[in-house]
mmCIF file with all atom_site columns, C-alpha atoms in Angstrom:
data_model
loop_
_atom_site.group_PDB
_atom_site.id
_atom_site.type_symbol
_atom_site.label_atom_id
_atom_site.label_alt_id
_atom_site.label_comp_id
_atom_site.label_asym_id
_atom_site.label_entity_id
_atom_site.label_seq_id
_atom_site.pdbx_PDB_ins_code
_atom_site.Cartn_x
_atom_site.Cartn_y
_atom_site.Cartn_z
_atom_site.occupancy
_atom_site.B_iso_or_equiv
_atom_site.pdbx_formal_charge
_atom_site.auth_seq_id
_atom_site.auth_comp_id
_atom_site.auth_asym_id
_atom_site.auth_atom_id
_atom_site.pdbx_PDB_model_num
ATOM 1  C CA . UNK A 1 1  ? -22.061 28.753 -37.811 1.00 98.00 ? 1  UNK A CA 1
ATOM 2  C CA . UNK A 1 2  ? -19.598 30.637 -36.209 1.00 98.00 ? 2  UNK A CA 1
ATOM 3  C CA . UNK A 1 3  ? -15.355 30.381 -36.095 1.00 98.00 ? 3  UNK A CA 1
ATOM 4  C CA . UNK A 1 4  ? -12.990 31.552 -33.530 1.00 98.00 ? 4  UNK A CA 1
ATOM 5  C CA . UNK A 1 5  ? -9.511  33.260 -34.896 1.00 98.00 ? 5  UNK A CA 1
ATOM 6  C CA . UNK A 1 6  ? -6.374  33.421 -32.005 1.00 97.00 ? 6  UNK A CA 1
ATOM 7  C CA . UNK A 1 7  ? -3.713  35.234 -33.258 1.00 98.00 ? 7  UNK A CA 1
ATOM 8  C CA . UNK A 1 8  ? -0.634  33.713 -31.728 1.00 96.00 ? 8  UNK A CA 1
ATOM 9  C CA . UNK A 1 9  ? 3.043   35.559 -31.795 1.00 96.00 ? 9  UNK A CA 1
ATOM 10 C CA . UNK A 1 10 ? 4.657   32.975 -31.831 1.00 93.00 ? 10 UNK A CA 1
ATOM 11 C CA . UNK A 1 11 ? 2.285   30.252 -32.140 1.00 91.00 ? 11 UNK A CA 1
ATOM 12 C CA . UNK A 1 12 ? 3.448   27.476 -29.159 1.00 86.00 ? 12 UNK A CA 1
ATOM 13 C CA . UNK A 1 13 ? 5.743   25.056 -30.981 1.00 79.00 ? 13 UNK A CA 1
ATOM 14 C CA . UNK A 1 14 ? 4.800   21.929 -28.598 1.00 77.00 ? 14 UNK A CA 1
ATOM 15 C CA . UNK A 1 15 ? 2.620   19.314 -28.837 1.00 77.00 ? 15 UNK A CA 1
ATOM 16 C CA . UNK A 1 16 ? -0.958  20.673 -29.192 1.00 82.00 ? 16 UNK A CA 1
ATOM 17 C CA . UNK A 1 17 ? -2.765  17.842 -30.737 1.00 91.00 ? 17 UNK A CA 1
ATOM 18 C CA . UNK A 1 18 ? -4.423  17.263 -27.133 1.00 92.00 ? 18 UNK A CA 1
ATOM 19 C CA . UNK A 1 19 ? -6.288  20.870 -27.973 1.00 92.00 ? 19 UNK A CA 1
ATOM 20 C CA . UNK A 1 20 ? -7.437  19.618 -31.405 1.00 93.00 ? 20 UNK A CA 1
ATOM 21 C CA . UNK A 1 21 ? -8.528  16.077 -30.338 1.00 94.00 ? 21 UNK A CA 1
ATOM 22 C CA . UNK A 1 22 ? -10.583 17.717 -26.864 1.00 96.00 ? 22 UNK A CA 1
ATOM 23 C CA . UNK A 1 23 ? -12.434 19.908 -29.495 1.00 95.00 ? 23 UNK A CA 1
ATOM 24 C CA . UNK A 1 24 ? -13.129 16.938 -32.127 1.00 94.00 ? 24 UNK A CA 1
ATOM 25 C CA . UNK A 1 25 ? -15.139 15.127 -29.850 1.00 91.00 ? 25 UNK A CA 1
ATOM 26 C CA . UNK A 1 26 ? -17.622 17.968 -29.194 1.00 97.00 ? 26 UNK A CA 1
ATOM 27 C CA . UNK A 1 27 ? -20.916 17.742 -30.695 1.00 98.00 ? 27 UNK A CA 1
ATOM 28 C CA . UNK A 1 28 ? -21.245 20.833 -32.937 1.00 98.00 ? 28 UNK A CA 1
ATOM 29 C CA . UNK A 1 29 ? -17.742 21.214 -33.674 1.00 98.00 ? 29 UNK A CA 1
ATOM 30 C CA . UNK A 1 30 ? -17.331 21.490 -37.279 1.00 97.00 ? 30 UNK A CA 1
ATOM 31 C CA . UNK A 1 31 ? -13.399 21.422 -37.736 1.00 95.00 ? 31 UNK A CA 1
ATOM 32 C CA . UNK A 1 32 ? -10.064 23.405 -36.120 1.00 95.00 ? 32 UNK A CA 1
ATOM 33 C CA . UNK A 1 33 ? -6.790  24.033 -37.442 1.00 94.00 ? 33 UNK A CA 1
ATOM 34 C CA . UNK A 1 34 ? -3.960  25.304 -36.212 1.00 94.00 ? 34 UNK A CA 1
ATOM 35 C CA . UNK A 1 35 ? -1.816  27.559 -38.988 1.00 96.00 ? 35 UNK A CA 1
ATOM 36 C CA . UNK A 1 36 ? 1.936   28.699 -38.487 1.00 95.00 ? 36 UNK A CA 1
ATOM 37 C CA . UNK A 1 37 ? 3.757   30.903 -40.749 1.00 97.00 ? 37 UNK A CA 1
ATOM 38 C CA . UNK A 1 38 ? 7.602   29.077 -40.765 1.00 96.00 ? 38 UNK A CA 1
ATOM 39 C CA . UNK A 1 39 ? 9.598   31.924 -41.469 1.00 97.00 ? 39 UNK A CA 1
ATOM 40 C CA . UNK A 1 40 ? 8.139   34.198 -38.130 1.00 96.00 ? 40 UNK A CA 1
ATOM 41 C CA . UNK A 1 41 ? 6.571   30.987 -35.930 1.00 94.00 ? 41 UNK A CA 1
ATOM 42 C CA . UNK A 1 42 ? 3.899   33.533 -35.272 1.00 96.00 ? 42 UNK A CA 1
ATOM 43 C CA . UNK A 1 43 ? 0.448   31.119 -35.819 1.00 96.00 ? 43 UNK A CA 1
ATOM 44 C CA . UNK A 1 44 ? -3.181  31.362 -35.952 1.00 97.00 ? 44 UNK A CA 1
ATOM 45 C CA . UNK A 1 45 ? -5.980  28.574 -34.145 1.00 95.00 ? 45 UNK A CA 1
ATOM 46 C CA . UNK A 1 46 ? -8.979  28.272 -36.178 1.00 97.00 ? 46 UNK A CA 1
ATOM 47 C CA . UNK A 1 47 ? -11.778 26.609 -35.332 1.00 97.00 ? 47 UNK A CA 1
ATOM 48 C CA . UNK A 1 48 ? -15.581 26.522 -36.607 1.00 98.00 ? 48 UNK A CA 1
ATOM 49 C CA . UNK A 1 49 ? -19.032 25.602 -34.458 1.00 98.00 ? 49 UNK A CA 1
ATOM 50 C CA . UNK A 1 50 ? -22.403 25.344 -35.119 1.00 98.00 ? 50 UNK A CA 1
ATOM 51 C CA . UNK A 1 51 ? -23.034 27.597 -32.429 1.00 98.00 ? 51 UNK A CA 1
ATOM 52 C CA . UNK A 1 52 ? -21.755 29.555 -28.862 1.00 97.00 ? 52 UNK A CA 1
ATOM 53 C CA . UNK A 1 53 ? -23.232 26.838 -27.235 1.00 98.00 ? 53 UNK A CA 1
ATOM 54 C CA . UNK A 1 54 ? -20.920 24.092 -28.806 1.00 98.00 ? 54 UNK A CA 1
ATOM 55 C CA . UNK A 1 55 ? -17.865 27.190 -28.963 1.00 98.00 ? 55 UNK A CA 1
ATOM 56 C CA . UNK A 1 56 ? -18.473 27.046 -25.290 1.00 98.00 ? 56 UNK A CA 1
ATOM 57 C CA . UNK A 1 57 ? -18.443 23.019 -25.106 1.00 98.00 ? 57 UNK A CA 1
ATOM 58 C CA . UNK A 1 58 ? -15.403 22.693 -26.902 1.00 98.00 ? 58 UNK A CA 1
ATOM 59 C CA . UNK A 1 59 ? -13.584 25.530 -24.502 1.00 97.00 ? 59 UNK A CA 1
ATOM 60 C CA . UNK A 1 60 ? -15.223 23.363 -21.377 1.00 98.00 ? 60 UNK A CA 1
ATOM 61 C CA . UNK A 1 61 ? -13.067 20.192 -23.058 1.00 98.00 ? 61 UNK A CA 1
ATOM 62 C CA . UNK A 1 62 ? -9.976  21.790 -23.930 1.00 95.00 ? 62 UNK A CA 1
ATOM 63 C CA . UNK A 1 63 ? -10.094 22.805 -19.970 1.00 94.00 ? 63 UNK A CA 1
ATOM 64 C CA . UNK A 1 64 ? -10.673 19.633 -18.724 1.00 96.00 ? 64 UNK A CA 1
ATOM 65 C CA . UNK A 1 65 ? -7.793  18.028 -20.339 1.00 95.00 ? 65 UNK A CA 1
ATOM 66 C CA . UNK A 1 66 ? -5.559  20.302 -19.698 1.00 93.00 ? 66 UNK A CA 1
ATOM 67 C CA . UNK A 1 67 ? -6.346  19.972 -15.932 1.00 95.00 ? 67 UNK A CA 1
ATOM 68 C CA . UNK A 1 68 ? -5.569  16.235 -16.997 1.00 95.00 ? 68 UNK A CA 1
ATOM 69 C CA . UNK A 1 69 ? -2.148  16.832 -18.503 1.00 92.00 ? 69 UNK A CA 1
ATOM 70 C CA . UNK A 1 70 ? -0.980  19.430 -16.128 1.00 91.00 ? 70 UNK A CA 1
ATOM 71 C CA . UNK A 1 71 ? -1.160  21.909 -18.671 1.00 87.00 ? 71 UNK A CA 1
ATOM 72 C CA . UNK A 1 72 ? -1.339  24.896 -16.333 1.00 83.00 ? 72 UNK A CA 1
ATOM 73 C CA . UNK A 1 73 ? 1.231   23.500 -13.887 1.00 88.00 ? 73 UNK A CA 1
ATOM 74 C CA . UNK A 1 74 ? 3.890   25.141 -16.124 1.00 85.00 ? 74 UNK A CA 1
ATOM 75 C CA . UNK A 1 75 ? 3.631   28.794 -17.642 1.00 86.00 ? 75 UNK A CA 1
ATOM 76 C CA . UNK A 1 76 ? 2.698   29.044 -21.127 1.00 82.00 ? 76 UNK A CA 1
ATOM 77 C CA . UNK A 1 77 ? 1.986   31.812 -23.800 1.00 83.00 ? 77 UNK A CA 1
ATOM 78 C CA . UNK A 1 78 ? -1.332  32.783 -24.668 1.00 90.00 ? 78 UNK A CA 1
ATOM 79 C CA . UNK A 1 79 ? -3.228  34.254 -27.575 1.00 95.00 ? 79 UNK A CA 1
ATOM 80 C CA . UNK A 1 80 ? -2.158  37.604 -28.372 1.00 97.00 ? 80 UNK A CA 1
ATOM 81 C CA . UNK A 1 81 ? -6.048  38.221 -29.470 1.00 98.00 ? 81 UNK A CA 1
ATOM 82 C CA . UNK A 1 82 ? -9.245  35.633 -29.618 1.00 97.00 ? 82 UNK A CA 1
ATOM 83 C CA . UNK A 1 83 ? -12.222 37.036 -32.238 1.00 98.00 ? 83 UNK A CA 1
ATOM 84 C CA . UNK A 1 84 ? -15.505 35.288 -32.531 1.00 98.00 ? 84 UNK A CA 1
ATOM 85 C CA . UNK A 1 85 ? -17.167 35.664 -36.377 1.00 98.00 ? 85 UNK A CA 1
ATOM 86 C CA . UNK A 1 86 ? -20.275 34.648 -38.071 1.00 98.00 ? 86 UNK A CA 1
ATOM 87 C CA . UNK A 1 87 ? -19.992 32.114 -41.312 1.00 98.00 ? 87 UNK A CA 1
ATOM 88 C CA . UNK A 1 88 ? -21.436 34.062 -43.897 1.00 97.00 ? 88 UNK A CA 1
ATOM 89 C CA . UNK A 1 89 ? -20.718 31.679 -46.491 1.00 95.00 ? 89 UNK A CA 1
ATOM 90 C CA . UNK A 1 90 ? -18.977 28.390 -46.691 1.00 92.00 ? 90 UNK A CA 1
ATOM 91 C CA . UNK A 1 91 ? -18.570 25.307 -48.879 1.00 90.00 ? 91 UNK A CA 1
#
């Protein structure tokens, strides 16, 4: 298993369920969450896969619908850094 971490300053405070709900129907996509800290609005976007192959299905979602939504038709932030770990040990 591995997990993506983006570190977000300041996580973006719209609507991002469209991100989570691309990923969720991904085979091999094991959960994501997105994590702001109220008092800075900086965030963090976890998310865990079985593998790079379904990291790299979920990204191929996420891109489609945001070609969908017209996501890139406006300017938005992005992640201030994206790091790819192995699960050493879970529950």
């Amino acid at each position: 298993m591995i997990a993506r971490v983006a570190v977000w300053e300041p996580m973006p405070d719209d609507d991002r369920d469209w991100v989570l709900e691309a990923a969720a129907g991904v085979p091999g996509v094991h959960g994501a969450y997105h994590l702001v800290d109220p008092a800075t609005g900086n965030g963090l976007a976890v998310a865990f896969f079985e593998d790079e192959d379904a990291a790299a299905a979920a990204r191929e979602a996420i891109v489609r619908r945001a070609q969908e939504i017209g996501w890139h038709e406006r300017p938005h932030p992005a992640p201030k850094s994206e790091t790819m770990y192995e699960v050493m040990r879970h529950t």
